[in-house]
Amino acid sequence: MAQTAKEYVAELVEKARKAQEVAAKFTQEDVDLITAAVTYNLTKADKVKKFAEMLVEESGMGIAEDKVAKIYGKVWGSYLQMKDEKSVDLIEDNKETGMQKWAKPMGVVAGIMPVTNGEATPIVKANMALKTRNAIILAPHPKCKKLNVVIVDEIRATLKKLGYPEDLVQTCAPEWVKLETSQEMMKQCDIILATGGEALVEAAYSSGTPALGVGVGNCVSIVTGKTPMSEVAEMIVKSKKFDNATSCSTENNIVVFEDCYDEFVKEMAAHGAVLFKEGSEEKAKLQKAMWPNTPNDHVLNRAIVAQNAEKIAEIAGLDVPAGTKVLMAEEFGGFGNDHPFTGEKLSPVSGIMKAKDLDDAIEKVLGCLHYMGNGHSCGIHTNDPADVDKLAKAATVTKLVVNQPQCLTNSGGWDCGFPVSMTLGCATWGGNSVSHNVTFKDLLNFTYVSRQIPNWKPDKAEDFIDADVIAKVDA
């Protein structure tokens, strides 16, 4: 009788549990050695180049050179964040409160991964699990299953060379990369670390297993005209074209103040962007190529996902200048399925709209986010801190980027303070359990120890309630 997905996953989980029982006895020195070794070995120049090229070839998406940069940025960055951090046994000892905090592993992690970041995600997630003495089973997207095996084999070889259990890091064999396998992993493991589309993350949260997932990305940036327009255009094009916009953190929509709109469009053109006007035949062609079923649904044409701007224009039957990097479509009518450019595009295509002022711009940001991407991120280009404060107060996002390229910032980078991560929590706005970029700390259980301290109970309410409050209540 043929083996079922449930049986296959059970075998992986059994091996992972045996390895994790060994890992549970690791010292801090053990996990620090392992994560350093994995980082070093998996980011050797020849291997990084190989991983990047393999993913482009296997998936047909993205740009190899950008994937090389992504591997270094995410793997090195996430490692440096964890390098000197405690993750084993006693990690906090507060004499004043009498409290201690002991770090414990969670067990076996189900690492669900997307094709869009299939080069860096398996390394980062594996290192997060190893830092925290967990085992991890990686479930790749079908379009990067070959690369995933190559990466996991490299990690396992590193573990074996150091004398640690190889089964701390496993993956599905290519023939088992399918929906049923991922579903079984999510049921049988102890914690789910999910990065992928909306349906996948919803499945993770409804699996009955504790899950860490991400929300849909539909980043919106405001252009106020208060900073040099050439610099703004350069940042947006750099972000939008990076790896053909595989990142969920790229500028899907741009809200531009009316008084600088023409200048912005001109500067974007100078940096390789082409604009399609509202109501034009060209915009209609682009829309039909990207969402064939619009307005019935917002399902993207897979043929355009993570392709370059010229290829997308060709698919749409549009003539654009050689070297075009970004396509922009005006969207002035509203939000939702009837206005699909206001949603996520997973390609170097941006919606663009006008705003009278900051209040109007914020309303348009919220309109886009409430349609798609609520909780994820937004941005603003301004030299006025009051603009930032106003947007920060109103925006239903977990990340707000100021005068920076979104896709090179939201998931952490060398010149920002966001934690480097491949899993960006979007709070309850995005249907997530966390509001931050997920790091190794989210894969730890904690035991808190209490010891007696001097009694701090006051004698009466008047000792700690302000007199003015008492006066108002008793008046």
CSV table of C-alpha atoms in Angstrom, one decimal, residues 229 232-238 240-241 251 254 262-277 286 309-310 313 319-329 348-352:
chain,number,residue,atom,x,y,z
A,229,MET,CA,12.1,64.4,-6.1
A,232,VAL,CA,12.5,59.8,-4.0
A,233,ALA,CA,12.2,58.4,-7.5
A,234,GLU,CA,15.6,56.7,-7.2
A,235,MET,CA,14.6,55.0,-4.0
A,236,ILE,CA,11.2,53.9,-5.2
A,237,VAL,CA,12.5,52.5,-8.5
A,238,LYS,CA,15.4,50.7,-6.7
A,240,LYS,CA,10.3,48.3,-6.9
A,241,LYS,CA,12.6,46.6,-9.4
A,251,GLU,CA,5.8,50.0,-3.1
A,254,ILE,CA,2.2,55.6,-4.4
A,262,ASP,CA,3.9,66.1,-12.5
A,263,GLU,CA,7.4,66.5,-11.2
A,264,PHE,CA,7.3,63.1,-9.6
A,265,VAL,CA,6.1,61.4,-12.8
A,266,LYS,CA,8.9,63.2,-14.7
A,267,GLU,CA,11.6,62.0,-12.3
A,268,MET,CA,10.2,58.5,-12.3
A,269,ALA,CA,10.4,58.5,-16.1
A,270,ALA,CA,14.0,59.6,-15.8
A,271,HIS,CA,14.7,56.6,-13.6
A,272,GLY,CA,13.1,54.1,-15.9
A,273,ALA,CA,9.3,54.2,-15.0
A,274,VAL,CA,6.5,54.3,-17.6
A,275,LEU,CA,3.1,55.8,-16.6
A,276,PHE,CA,-0.3,54.6,-18.0
A,277,LYS,CA,-3.0,57.2,-17.6
A,286,LEU,CA,-2.1,46.1,-18.5
A,309,ALA,CA,8.7,45.4,-16.4
A,310,GLU,CA,9.5,44.8,-20.1
A,313,ALA,CA,4.5,45.0,-21.0
A,319,ASP,CA,5.3,49.0,-26.3
A,320,VAL,CA,7.7,50.5,-23.7
A,321,PRO,CA,11.2,51.9,-24.1
A,322,ALA,CA,14.1,49.5,-23.7
A,323,GLY,CA,15.4,49.5,-20.2
A,324,THR,CA,12.0,50.2,-18.6
A,325,LYS,CA,12.2,49.2,-14.9
A,326,VAL,CA,8.8,50.0,-13.5
A,327,LEU,CA,5.2,50.3,-14.8
A,328,MET,CA,2.8,52.7,-13.1
A,329,ALA,CA,-0.9,52.9,-13.6
A,348,PRO,CA,7.4,45.9,-10.7
A,349,VAL,CA,4.0,47.5,-11.2
A,350,SER,CA,2.7,50.3,-9.0
A,351,GLY,CA,-0.6,52.0,-8.7
A,352,ILE,CA,-0.3,55.8,-8.4
